[in-house]
Short mmCIF file of C-alpha atoms in Angstrom, two decimals:
data_model
loop_
_atom_site.label_atom_id
_atom_site.label_comp_id
_atom_site.label_asym_id
_atom_site.label_seq_id
_atom_site.Cartn_x
_atom_site.Cartn_y
_atom_site.Cartn_z
CA MET A 32 -11.98 32.04 -7.75
CA LEU A 33 -10.04 28.91 -9.33
CA VAL A 34 -11.61 26.78 -6.13
CA ALA A 35 -15.17 28.55 -6.34
CA VAL A 36 -15.74 27.44 -10.42
CA ALA A 37 -13.73 23.55 -9.14
CA GLY A 38 -17.26 23.83 -6.55
CA ALA A 39 -19.15 24.52 -8.64
CA ALA A 40 -18.03 21.97 -11.13
CA LEU A 41 -18.71 19.35 -8.88
CA ALA A 42 -21.80 20.61 -7.95
CA ALA A 43 -23.13 20.34 -11.24
CA VAL A 44 -22.08 16.71 -11.92
CA PHE A 45 -22.81 15.73 -8.50
CA PRO A 46 -26.35 17.43 -7.96
CA THR A 47 -28.35 16.20 -4.59
CA THR A 48 -31.29 16.90 -3.35
CA ALA A 49 -33.48 16.31 -0.38
CA ALA A 50 -36.00 15.28 -2.27
CA THR A 51 -33.58 11.91 -3.31
CA LEU A 52 -33.93 9.02 -1.28
CA GLN A 53 -30.34 8.06 -0.40
CA VAL A 54 -29.02 4.08 -0.42
CA GLY A 55 -25.69 3.28 0.72
CA SER A 56 -24.36 -0.29 0.41
CA LYS A 57 -20.72 -1.98 1.59
CA ARG A 58 -18.28 -3.30 -0.75
CA PHE A 59 -19.56 -7.31 -1.33
CA THR A 60 -21.85 -8.86 -3.29
CA GLU A 61 -24.67 -9.24 -1.23
CA SER A 62 -24.73 -5.77 0.32
CA TYR A 63 -24.68 -4.23 -3.42
CA ILE A 64 -28.05 -6.64 -4.38
CA LEU A 65 -29.85 -5.22 -1.15
CA GLY A 66 -29.16 -1.89 -1.83
CA GLU A 67 -30.40 -2.11 -5.12
CA ILE A 68 -33.59 -4.10 -4.33
CA VAL A 69 -34.23 -0.72 -1.10
CA ALA A 70 -33.35 1.96 -3.99
CA GLN A 71 -35.88 -0.11 -6.62
CA THR A 72 -38.44 -0.62 -4.20
CA ALA A 73 -38.44 3.59 -3.23
CA ARG A 74 -38.49 4.25 -6.90
CA ARG A 75 -41.52 2.18 -7.50
CA ALA A 76 -43.51 3.28 -5.06
CA GLY A 77 -43.12 7.44 -6.38
CA THR A 78 -40.06 7.89 -4.71
CA ASP A 79 -36.69 9.32 -6.22
CA ALA A 80 -33.41 7.05 -5.26
CA PHE A 81 -30.07 6.65 -5.94
CA HIS A 82 -27.88 4.24 -5.08
CA ARG A 83 -24.49 4.20 -3.93
CA ARG A 84 -22.60 1.61 -3.98
CA GLY A 85 -19.57 0.26 -2.41
CA LEU A 86 -18.65 2.65 0.47
CA GLY A 87 -16.61 0.86 2.30
CA ASN A 88 -17.16 -0.90 5.64
CA THR A 89 -19.02 -0.36 8.15
CA ALA A 90 -17.45 2.90 10.09
CA ILE A 91 -17.44 4.87 6.34
CA LEU A 92 -21.78 3.51 6.34
CA VAL A 93 -22.47 4.75 9.76
CA ASN A 94 -20.37 8.02 9.66
CA ALA A 95 -22.28 8.81 6.39
CA LEU A 96 -25.91 7.89 8.03
CA ARG A 97 -24.93 10.21 10.80
CA ALA A 98 -23.40 13.24 8.57
CA GLY A 99 -26.57 12.74 6.28
CA SER A 100 -24.64 11.76 3.20
CA ILE A 101 -27.10 8.56 2.71
CA ASP A 102 -30.28 8.20 4.41
CA VAL A 103 -30.46 4.36 4.22
CA TYR A 104 -28.29 1.12 3.75
CA PRO A 105 -29.30 -3.08 4.54
CA GLU A 106 -27.36 -3.92 7.88
CA TYR A 107 -26.86 -6.87 9.80
CA THR A 108 -28.34 -6.82 14.09
CA GLY A 109 -24.57 -9.01 14.97
CA THR A 110 -22.86 -5.64 13.21
CA ILE A 111 -25.54 -3.22 14.90
CA ALA A 112 -24.42 -4.54 18.13
CA ARG A 113 -20.98 -5.48 17.87
CA GLU A 114 -19.37 -2.91 16.40
CA ILE A 115 -21.53 -0.07 16.29
CA LEU A 116 -22.63 -0.17 19.92
CA ARG A 117 -20.29 -2.44 21.01
CA LEU A 118 -22.82 -4.38 23.28
CA PRO A 119 -21.80 -7.86 24.47
CA ALA A 120 -24.96 -9.35 22.80
CA VAL A 121 -27.55 -8.72 20.19
CA PRO A 122 -30.76 -7.45 21.83
CA PRO A 123 -33.93 -7.20 20.26
CA LEU A 124 -35.07 -4.27 17.90
CA ALA A 125 -36.36 -2.51 20.29
CA GLU A 126 -33.86 -2.12 22.65
CA LEU A 127 -31.00 -1.41 19.38
CA ASN A 128 -33.96 1.48 18.35
CA ALA A 129 -33.71 2.97 21.96
CA ARG A 130 -29.83 2.89 22.09
CA LEU A 131 -29.99 4.01 18.38
CA ALA A 132 -32.00 7.13 19.27
CA ARG A 133 -29.30 8.86 20.68
CA GLU A 134 -27.50 9.44 16.95
CA GLY A 135 -30.97 9.95 15.37
CA LEU A 136 -30.26 6.45 14.18
CA ALA A 137 -33.20 3.60 13.90
CA VAL A 138 -33.68 -0.10 12.87
CA ALA A 139 -36.66 -2.05 11.43
CA VAL A 140 -37.77 -4.40 8.33
CA PRO A 141 -35.93 -7.47 9.44
CA LEU A 142 -35.86 -9.09 5.80
CA GLY A 143 -36.01 -12.60 6.77
CA PHE A 144 -32.41 -13.94 6.80
CA ASN A 145 -29.46 -14.42 9.10
CA ASN A 146 -26.35 -14.17 7.53
CA THR A 147 -23.85 -15.12 10.01
CA TYR A 148 -19.74 -14.99 10.26
CA ALA A 149 -17.94 -18.27 9.96
CA LEU A 150 -14.58 -20.02 9.22
CA ALA A 151 -13.97 -22.37 6.57
CA MET A 152 -11.70 -24.44 5.01
CA ARG A 153 -10.67 -27.00 1.90
CA ALA A 154 -13.24 -29.87 2.43
CA GLU A 155 -10.35 -32.27 1.92
CA ASP A 156 -7.96 -30.58 4.04
CA ALA A 157 -10.30 -30.39 6.97
CA ALA A 158 -11.39 -34.25 6.64
CA ALA A 159 -7.77 -35.18 6.21
CA ARG A 160 -7.07 -32.82 9.79
CA GLY A 161 -9.71 -33.82 11.57
CA ILE A 162 -11.38 -30.26 11.48
CA ALA A 163 -14.95 -30.13 12.18
CA ARG A 164 -14.88 -27.23 15.11
CA LEU A 165 -13.46 -23.97 15.43
CA SER A 166 -11.72 -25.36 18.80
CA ASP A 167 -9.75 -28.38 16.38
CA LEU A 168 -8.03 -25.38 14.68
CA LYS A 169 -5.79 -24.92 18.14
CA ARG A 170 -4.09 -27.77 17.25
CA HIS A 171 -2.80 -26.95 13.94
CA ARG A 172 -0.53 -24.06 14.15
CA ASP A 173 0.72 -24.38 10.47
CA LEU A 174 -2.36 -23.36 8.54
CA ARG A 175 -2.31 -20.39 7.10
CA PHE A 176 -5.16 -17.72 7.45
CA GLY A 177 -6.24 -15.14 5.07
CA PHE A 178 -9.22 -12.82 6.08
CA SER A 179 -10.83 -9.79 4.93
CA GLN A 180 -9.57 -6.66 6.56
CA GLU A 181 -12.81 -5.58 8.31
CA PHE A 182 -12.93 -8.92 9.72
CA LEU A 183 -9.28 -8.29 10.99
CA GLY A 184 -10.32 -5.40 12.76
CA ARG A 185 -13.93 -5.97 14.21
CA ALA A 186 -14.74 -6.51 17.74
CA ASP A 187 -16.98 -9.58 16.33
CA GLY A 188 -14.36 -10.41 13.92
CA TRP A 189 -10.72 -12.22 14.68
CA PRO A 190 -9.94 -10.34 17.36
CA GLY A 191 -12.85 -11.91 19.80
CA LEU A 192 -12.35 -14.93 18.05
CA VAL A 193 -8.86 -14.89 19.74
CA ARG A 194 -10.13 -14.65 22.92
CA ALA A 195 -13.28 -16.46 22.79
CA TYR A 196 -11.02 -19.57 22.17
CA GLY A 197 -7.99 -18.52 23.45
CA PHE A 198 -5.98 -18.86 19.93
CA ASP A 199 -2.06 -18.91 20.02
CA LEU A 200 -1.60 -18.99 15.98
CA SER A 201 0.29 -17.70 13.00
CA PRO A 202 -1.00 -14.11 12.00
CA PRO A 203 -3.88 -14.15 9.17
CA ARG A 204 -3.35 -12.05 6.29
CA GLY A 205 -5.31 -9.57 4.99
CA ILE A 206 -7.26 -10.11 1.65
CA ASP A 207 -10.43 -9.08 -0.45
CA HIS A 208 -13.23 -11.07 0.42
CA GLY A 209 -13.99 -11.33 -3.12
CA LEU A 210 -10.69 -12.59 -3.93
CA ALA A 211 -10.27 -15.11 -0.79
CA TYR A 212 -12.30 -18.13 -2.44
CA GLU A 213 -10.36 -17.98 -5.16
CA ALA A 214 -7.05 -17.86 -2.94
CA ILE A 215 -8.12 -20.94 -0.82
CA ALA A 216 -8.70 -22.53 -4.08
CA GLY A 217 -5.12 -21.94 -5.07
CA ARG A 218 -3.86 -22.97 -1.88
CA GLN A 219 -2.24 -19.48 -0.87
CA VAL A 220 -4.63 -19.78 1.90
CA ASP A 221 -6.18 -22.58 4.23
CA VAL A 222 -8.54 -20.71 6.08
CA ILE A 223 -10.66 -17.72 5.56
CA ASP A 224 -13.84 -16.14 6.71
CA ILE A 225 -17.20 -16.58 5.11
CA TYR A 226 -20.62 -15.23 5.14
CA SER A 227 -23.20 -18.19 5.79
CA THR A 228 -25.34 -16.69 2.45
CA ASP A 229 -22.03 -16.56 0.34
CA ALA A 230 -22.81 -18.58 -3.41
CA LYS A 231 -19.06 -20.10 -3.48
CA LEU A 232 -19.34 -22.20 -0.56
CA ALA A 233 -20.58 -25.03 -2.61
CA ARG A 234 -18.53 -24.42 -6.01
CA TYR A 235 -15.39 -24.66 -4.19
CA ARG A 236 -16.15 -27.73 -1.86
CA LEU A 237 -15.66 -25.99 1.66
CA THR A 238 -16.45 -26.79 4.54
CA VAL A 239 -17.91 -24.26 7.17
CA LEU A 240 -16.14 -25.30 10.86
CA GLU A 241 -18.96 -24.78 13.54
CA ASP A 242 -18.75 -22.00 15.80
CA ASP A 243 -18.78 -24.70 19.23
CA ALA A 244 -18.42 -21.90 21.59
CA ASN A 245 -21.48 -19.56 20.01
CA PHE A 246 -19.33 -16.73 19.38
CA PHE A 247 -20.84 -15.20 16.59
CA PRO A 248 -24.25 -13.85 17.40
CA ARG A 249 -27.22 -14.04 14.90
CA TYR A 250 -26.61 -11.57 11.77
CA ASP A 251 -30.10 -10.73 10.70
CA ALA A 252 -30.28 -8.18 7.72
CA VAL A 253 -32.29 -5.21 8.80
CA LEU A 254 -32.25 -1.91 7.27
CA LEU A 255 -30.45 0.77 9.63
CA TYR A 256 -31.87 4.23 8.71
CA ARG A 257 -31.93 7.70 9.63
CA ALA A 258 -34.78 7.97 12.25
CA ASP A 259 -36.46 11.12 10.25
CA VAL A 260 -36.82 8.96 6.61
CA PRO A 261 -40.36 7.25 7.61
CA GLN A 262 -41.05 11.42 7.72
CA ARG A 263 -39.56 12.32 4.91
CA PHE A 264 -39.92 9.49 2.24
CA PRO A 265 -43.65 8.54 4.02
CA GLN A 266 -44.39 6.82 0.32
CA ALA A 267 -41.27 4.89 0.39
CA TRP A 268 -41.03 3.34 3.63
CA ALA A 269 -44.40 2.16 3.54
CA ALA A 270 -43.20 0.24 0.60
CA LEU A 271 -39.74 -0.82 2.09
CA ALA A 272 -41.58 -2.10 5.06
CA GLN A 273 -43.23 -4.12 2.77
CA LEU A 274 -39.91 -6.11 2.74
CA ALA A 275 -39.71 -7.51 5.99
CA GLY A 276 -39.64 -11.71 6.21
CA SER A 277 -39.48 -11.45 1.99
CA LEU A 278 -36.04 -13.42 1.89
CA ASP A 279 -34.47 -16.60 3.28
CA GLU A 280 -31.14 -17.88 3.36
CA ALA A 281 -31.63 -19.96 0.01
CA ALA A 282 -32.62 -17.48 -1.89
CA VAL A 283 -30.14 -14.50 -0.83
CA ARG A 284 -27.36 -17.45 -1.93
CA ARG A 285 -29.48 -17.70 -5.68
CA LEU A 286 -29.49 -13.85 -5.65
CA ASN A 287 -25.81 -13.85 -4.86
CA ALA A 288 -24.72 -16.96 -7.34
CA ALA A 289 -26.66 -14.60 -10.26
CA ALA A 290 -23.59 -11.84 -9.36
CA GLU A 291 -21.04 -13.94 -8.70
CA LEU A 292 -21.28 -17.45 -10.72
CA GLU A 293 -23.05 -15.99 -13.37
CA GLY A 294 -22.20 -12.50 -13.99
CA ARG A 295 -25.05 -10.91 -14.00
CA ASP A 296 -25.66 -6.87 -13.19
CA PHE A 297 -26.74 -6.15 -9.60
CA ALA A 298 -29.47 -3.99 -10.57
CA ALA A 299 -31.01 -6.46 -13.41
CA ILE A 300 -30.58 -9.13 -10.51
CA ALA A 301 -32.93 -6.90 -8.08
CA ALA A 302 -35.46 -5.96 -10.73
CA GLU A 303 -36.20 -9.38 -11.62
CA TRP A 304 -36.97 -10.36 -7.97
CA LEU A 305 -38.82 -7.85 -7.35
CA ALA A 306 -40.67 -8.39 -10.72
CA GLN A 307 -41.27 -11.96 -9.35
CA ARG A 308 -42.18 -10.98 -5.46
CA ALA A 309 -44.95 -8.63 -7.56
CA GLY A 310 -45.91 -11.44 -9.20
CA GLY A 311 -45.20 -10.41 -12.52
CA THR A 312 -44.00 -12.45 -15.55
CA ALA A 313 -40.70 -10.57 -15.94
CA GLY A 314 -38.47 -12.84 -17.55
CA ARG A 315 -34.91 -13.40 -16.57
CA ALA A 316 -32.88 -10.57 -17.03
CA PRO A 317 -29.54 -11.32 -19.38
CA ALA A 318 -26.11 -11.56 -17.76
CA GLN A 319 -23.90 -9.01 -18.24
CA PRO A 320 -21.91 -8.67 -21.73
CA GLN A 321 -19.11 -10.65 -21.15
CA GLY A 322 -16.70 -8.84 -24.05
CA LEU A 323 -14.43 -6.36 -23.02
CA TRP A 324 -15.74 -3.65 -25.93
CA ARG A 325 -18.93 -4.25 -24.90
CA ARG A 326 -18.07 -3.97 -20.62
CA ILE A 327 -15.93 -0.37 -21.59
CA VAL A 328 -19.06 0.77 -23.93
CA ALA A 329 -21.57 0.39 -21.28
CA PRO A 330 -24.71 2.63 -20.87
CA ASP A 331 -22.60 4.05 -17.88
CA PHE A 332 -19.79 4.91 -19.69
CA GLY A 333 -20.27 8.61 -20.50
CA ARG A 334 -21.36 9.25 -16.74
CA LEU A 335 -18.94 7.98 -15.16
CA LEU A 336 -16.14 9.68 -17.95
CA VAL A 337 -17.92 13.01 -16.80
CA GLU A 338 -17.50 12.30 -12.84
CA HIS A 339 -13.71 11.47 -13.38
CA LEU A 340 -13.26 14.21 -15.50
CA ALA A 341 -14.75 16.51 -13.10
CA LEU A 342 -12.59 15.35 -10.23
CA VAL A 343 -9.75 15.34 -11.91
CA PHE A 344 -9.85 19.25 -13.00
CA ALA A 345 -11.90 20.59 -10.20
CA ALA A 346 -8.84 18.89 -8.09
CA LEU A 347 -6.16 20.19 -10.28
CA ALA A 348 -7.69 23.52 -10.71
CA ALA A 349 -7.56 23.91 -6.88
CA SER A 350 -4.58 22.71 -6.75
CA CYS A 351 -2.89 25.42 -8.40
CA ALA A 352 -4.90 28.10 -6.42
CA ILE A 353 -3.04 26.82 -3.69
CA GLY A 354 0.15 25.39 -5.24
CA ILE A 355 1.28 28.34 -7.46
CA PRO A 356 1.51 30.90 -4.63
CA LEU A 357 3.32 28.51 -2.41
CA GLY A 358 5.62 27.65 -4.92
CA ARG A 359 6.16 31.18 -5.37
CA LEU A 360 6.31 32.13 -1.53
CA ALA A 361 9.24 29.46 -1.75
CA ALA A 362 10.94 31.22 -4.73
CA ARG A 363 10.40 34.56 -3.14
CA LEU A 364 11.33 33.65 0.81
CA ARG A 365 14.35 30.87 0.49
CA HIS A 366 14.11 30.12 4.43
CA SER A 367 10.35 29.26 3.74
CA ALA A 368 11.10 26.41 0.98
CA PRO A 369 11.87 23.46 3.31
CA PHE A 370 8.82 24.24 5.25
CA VAL A 371 6.60 24.78 1.87
CA PHE A 372 8.39 21.59 0.35
CA GLY A 373 8.52 19.41 3.71
CA GLY A 374 4.41 20.15 3.90
CA ALA A 375 3.63 19.26 0.40
CA GLY A 376 6.00 16.00 0.43
CA VAL A 377 4.42 15.05 3.91
CA ILE A 378 0.81 15.04 2.00
CA GLN A 379 2.04 13.16 -1.20
CA THR A 380 3.71 10.54 1.24
CA ILE A 381 0.60 9.54 2.57
CA PRO A 382 -1.25 6.88 0.65
CA ALA A 383 -3.63 8.45 -1.02
CA LEU A 384 -6.84 5.71 0.24
CA ALA A 385 -5.38 6.61 3.90
CA LEU A 386 -5.87 10.08 2.71
CA LEU A 387 -8.76 9.78 0.98
CA ALA A 388 -10.57 8.20 4.06
CA PHE A 389 -9.14 10.53 6.53
CA GLN A 390 -11.48 13.43 4.80
CA ASN A 391 -14.38 11.49 6.22
CA PRO A 392 -14.47 12.19 9.80
CA ILE A 393 -13.11 15.79 8.77
CA THR A 394 -15.63 16.80 6.52
CA GLY A 395 -18.58 14.61 7.72
CA ARG A 396 -20.00 13.46 4.08
CA ILE A 397 -18.95 10.91 1.78
CA GLY A 398 -19.11 11.53 -2.00
CA PRO A 399 -17.40 14.04 -3.99
CA LEU A 400 -16.21 16.75 -1.59
CA PRO A 401 -14.09 14.65 0.52
CA ALA A 402 -12.29 13.00 -2.70
CA PHE A 403 -12.28 16.22 -3.92
CA ILE A 404 -9.93 17.46 -1.41
CA ALA A 405 -8.10 14.73 -0.85
CA LEU A 406 -6.79 14.51 -4.97
CA THR A 407 -6.16 18.47 -3.98
CA LEU A 408 -4.35 17.85 -1.81
CA TYR A 409 -2.24 14.61 -3.18
CA ALA A 410 -1.35 16.92 -6.71
CA LEU A 411 0.14 19.51 -4.70
CA LEU A 412 3.85 18.63 -4.35
CA PRO A 413 4.62 18.58 -8.55
CA ILE A 414 2.83 21.79 -9.17
CA VAL A 415 4.65 23.79 -5.68
CA ARG A 416 8.14 22.55 -7.03
CA ASN A 417 7.78 23.35 -10.52
CA THR A 418 6.67 26.60 -9.64
CA HIS A 419 9.68 27.62 -7.81
CA ALA A 420 11.90 25.62 -10.04
CA GLY A 421 10.08 27.93 -12.94
CA LEU A 422 10.68 30.86 -11.07
CA ALA A 423 14.02 30.70 -9.39
CA GLN A 424 15.79 30.18 -13.05
CA ILE A 425 14.93 33.47 -13.77
CA PRO A 426 17.64 35.95 -13.60
CA ARG A 427 17.11 38.26 -10.91
CA GLN A 428 18.84 40.87 -12.77
CA THR A 429 15.24 40.80 -14.85
CA ILE A 430 13.21 40.93 -11.80
CA GLU A 431 15.62 44.29 -10.50
CA ALA A 432 15.38 45.90 -14.20
CA ALA A 433 11.41 45.59 -13.85
CA ALA A 434 11.16 46.69 -10.30
CA ALA A 435 13.57 49.70 -11.81
CA LEU A 436 10.95 50.98 -14.08
CA ALA A 437 8.23 50.83 -11.05
CA LEU A 438 6.35 48.11 -12.35
CA ARG A 439 3.93 47.08 -9.69
CA PRO A 440 4.48 43.15 -8.04
CA ALA A 441 1.59 41.88 -9.83
CA VAL A 442 2.45 42.99 -13.10
CA ILE A 443 5.88 41.73 -12.54
CA PHE A 444 4.51 38.96 -11.87
CA PHE A 445 2.06 38.02 -14.68
CA ARG A 446 4.26 39.94 -17.31
CA ILE A 447 7.55 38.59 -16.47
CA GLU A 448 8.14 36.08 -14.14
CA LEU A 449 5.11 34.56 -15.09
CA PRO A 450 5.40 33.84 -18.54
CA LEU A 451 9.08 32.58 -17.87
CA ALA A 452 8.23 30.14 -15.83
CA LEU A 453 5.46 29.04 -17.69
CA PRO A 454 7.18 25.65 -19.89
CA THR A 455 8.32 24.61 -15.71
CA LEU A 456 5.16 25.17 -14.13
CA LEU A 457 2.78 23.59 -16.76
CA ALA A 458 4.98 20.19 -16.61
CA GLY A 459 4.19 20.31 -13.11
CA VAL A 460 0.59 20.87 -13.64
CA LYS A 461 0.79 17.45 -16.35
CA THR A 462 2.54 15.34 -13.81
CA SER A 463 -0.49 16.23 -10.97
CA ALA A 464 -3.06 15.88 -13.69
CA VAL A 465 -2.10 12.55 -14.67
CA ILE A 466 -1.74 11.23 -11.47
CA ASN A 467 -4.83 12.26 -10.27
CA VAL A 468 -6.26 10.61 -13.50
CA GLY A 469 -5.51 7.45 -11.64
CA THR A 470 -5.71 8.21 -8.23
CA ALA A 471 -9.37 9.28 -8.80
CA THR A 472 -10.48 5.74 -9.11
CA ILE A 473 -10.34 5.07 -5.40
CA ALA A 474 -12.69 8.09 -5.29
CA ALA A 475 -15.75 5.42 -5.92
CA PHE A 476 -15.01 3.88 -2.30
CA ILE A 477 -16.45 6.30 -0.83
CA GLY A 478 -19.33 7.17 -3.58
CA ALA A 479 -17.71 9.76 -5.72
CA GLY A 480 -18.13 8.04 -9.21
CA GLY A 481 -15.80 7.63 -11.87
CA PHE A 482 -14.53 4.72 -13.12
CA GLY A 483 -13.08 3.26 -10.04
CA GLU A 484 -16.83 2.27 -9.62
CA ARG A 485 -16.29 -0.38 -12.18
CA ILE A 486 -13.03 -1.29 -10.15
CA VAL A 487 -14.36 -1.83 -7.29
CA THR A 488 -17.37 -3.97 -8.57
CA GLY A 489 -14.64 -5.98 -10.15
CA LEU A 490 -12.54 -6.19 -7.08
CA ALA A 491 -15.40 -7.18 -5.23
CA LEU A 492 -17.02 -10.29 -7.63
CA ASN A 493 -13.34 -11.08 -8.48
CA ASP A 494 -14.24 -10.36 -12.09
CA GLN A 495 -11.02 -9.48 -14.57
CA THR A 496 -13.23 -8.06 -17.33
CA ALA A 497 -14.93 -5.75 -14.62
CA LEU A 498 -11.59 -4.59 -13.26
CA LEU A 499 -10.13 -4.03 -17.18
CA ALA A 500 -13.56 -2.45 -18.41
CA GLY A 501 -12.39 -0.14 -15.07
CA ALA A 502 -8.76 0.38 -15.67
CA ILE A 503 -8.42 0.82 -19.42
CA PRO A 504 -10.38 3.86 -19.91
CA VAL A 505 -8.63 5.33 -17.15
CA ALA A 506 -5.20 4.50 -18.43
CA LEU A 507 -6.35 6.07 -22.31
CA LEU A 508 -7.43 8.69 -20.32
CA ALA A 509 -4.30 9.15 -18.51
CA LEU A 510 -2.60 9.55 -21.83
CA ALA A 511 -5.08 11.76 -23.78
CA VAL A 512 -4.53 14.24 -20.74
CA GLN A 513 -0.79 14.06 -21.57
CA GLY A 514 -1.34 14.39 -25.02
CA ALA A 515 -3.37 17.55 -24.20
CA PHE A 516 -0.71 19.07 -22.30
CA ASP A 517 1.66 18.52 -24.72
CA LEU A 518 -0.74 20.43 -27.32
CA LEU A 519 -1.43 23.32 -25.09
CA GLU A 520 2.51 23.87 -24.33
CA ARG A 521 2.96 24.12 -27.79
CA ARG A 522 0.28 26.60 -28.53
CA VAL A 523 0.99 28.59 -25.36
CA VAL A 524 4.63 28.29 -24.63
CA PRO A 525 7.13 30.57 -27.20
CA THR A 526 9.33 28.53 -28.64
CA GLY A 527 12.63 29.55 -27.53
CA LEU A 528 11.36 29.01 -23.97
CA ARG A 529 10.12 25.22 -24.62
CA ASN A 530 14.28 25.08 -26.16
CA ARG A 531 15.68 26.33 -23.12
CA ARG A 532 13.90 24.00 -20.80
#
């Protein structure tokens, strides 16, 4: 029953409709902006569109596309060929489409620019060491490399680069792309992977190393979509087709700079560009408010709060529905306790982000459902343990006396065992609730919303204010949840039982 109620609550807070074009984007500045351009273009054509921002890496977006969780997202031909289709070279769009058709996908609308991978160094270090090409790196084994996690694992990233150039260099460090420029400027690393349209290249005076083996293919920006999108959304698709050839590298660098260097909102940047392209006279959209308080209480605060609370308490209800019976089982059948605690304990040791990622291939979806499952599992251990502890401390004579009165087991549990175990049980539920408030922030990585959206955006832009605007409400929410459970305990648990605990 609790699980059904939790599911209904999630459905109410996170509504989906087949009439809405679901637009995805990866977790870096340019993808956020292009995703906004796609979503706003569809809305201007009279189609309802929703942008699921910063869903993660290529694998997550492609799985979401295959499952129908999203309909379209901006991608690059080099990534489609090398990473998705595992081709040795980038063929024409017609061949890409022939191969993608087997999976119900298609690619179209070349946006007009190439955003290739490259490696970069501080200009003064490159000049001092005489490094201008990637092949020159082989002579400098002392260099420290810092690459994004996706670049480290991609076939067209570091593994392929090592094979192409025969590198035998120090192992690279994994670092978020949004932090890489600050890391190289602070001399924490010497070489980073960059995108050729990055806005920070000039600001940090970096030298882009020549790919003298021509390893990196062209990464022409395109739209990757489900093959039925043109039929399902004909008006939106006609408008999106008009975006072909509308952007060049210089224009994209300016758009990226507006977000990364000027602190402006992705949606405002996209809206201004679309207005200018349409020949409108809309003025320049203002930068995001820089004050922390204004960022905390921004217009999205209410939506994020509702989404965050819905995830936390829907998962908590499901955890109680599963964990309390498991705790009771462990208390009644002592030989089962090691297996029950062991299973819940193993789940607890899995890193929260990994547990969330596991749900994507299992459920075939992104959004609140896999986040709900992961949070439910992650909250089990405190509830199971405290239920067991609360029931185990009830004197056996009390249960035997109730049984001697011919009371049914259900009556004994709900009228005797549960009230006596309630203080300890509530402590476990409170612990799980507070844990879930913090853990729910990672749900933003798969488009499940909540205050994690601000944290993910802050990481992508290395924007400390955005990070705090997401982290502070979460911390306050955790304190509020703990206080609410303390108040609940005082109201429903008799004073004598509270003191005994």
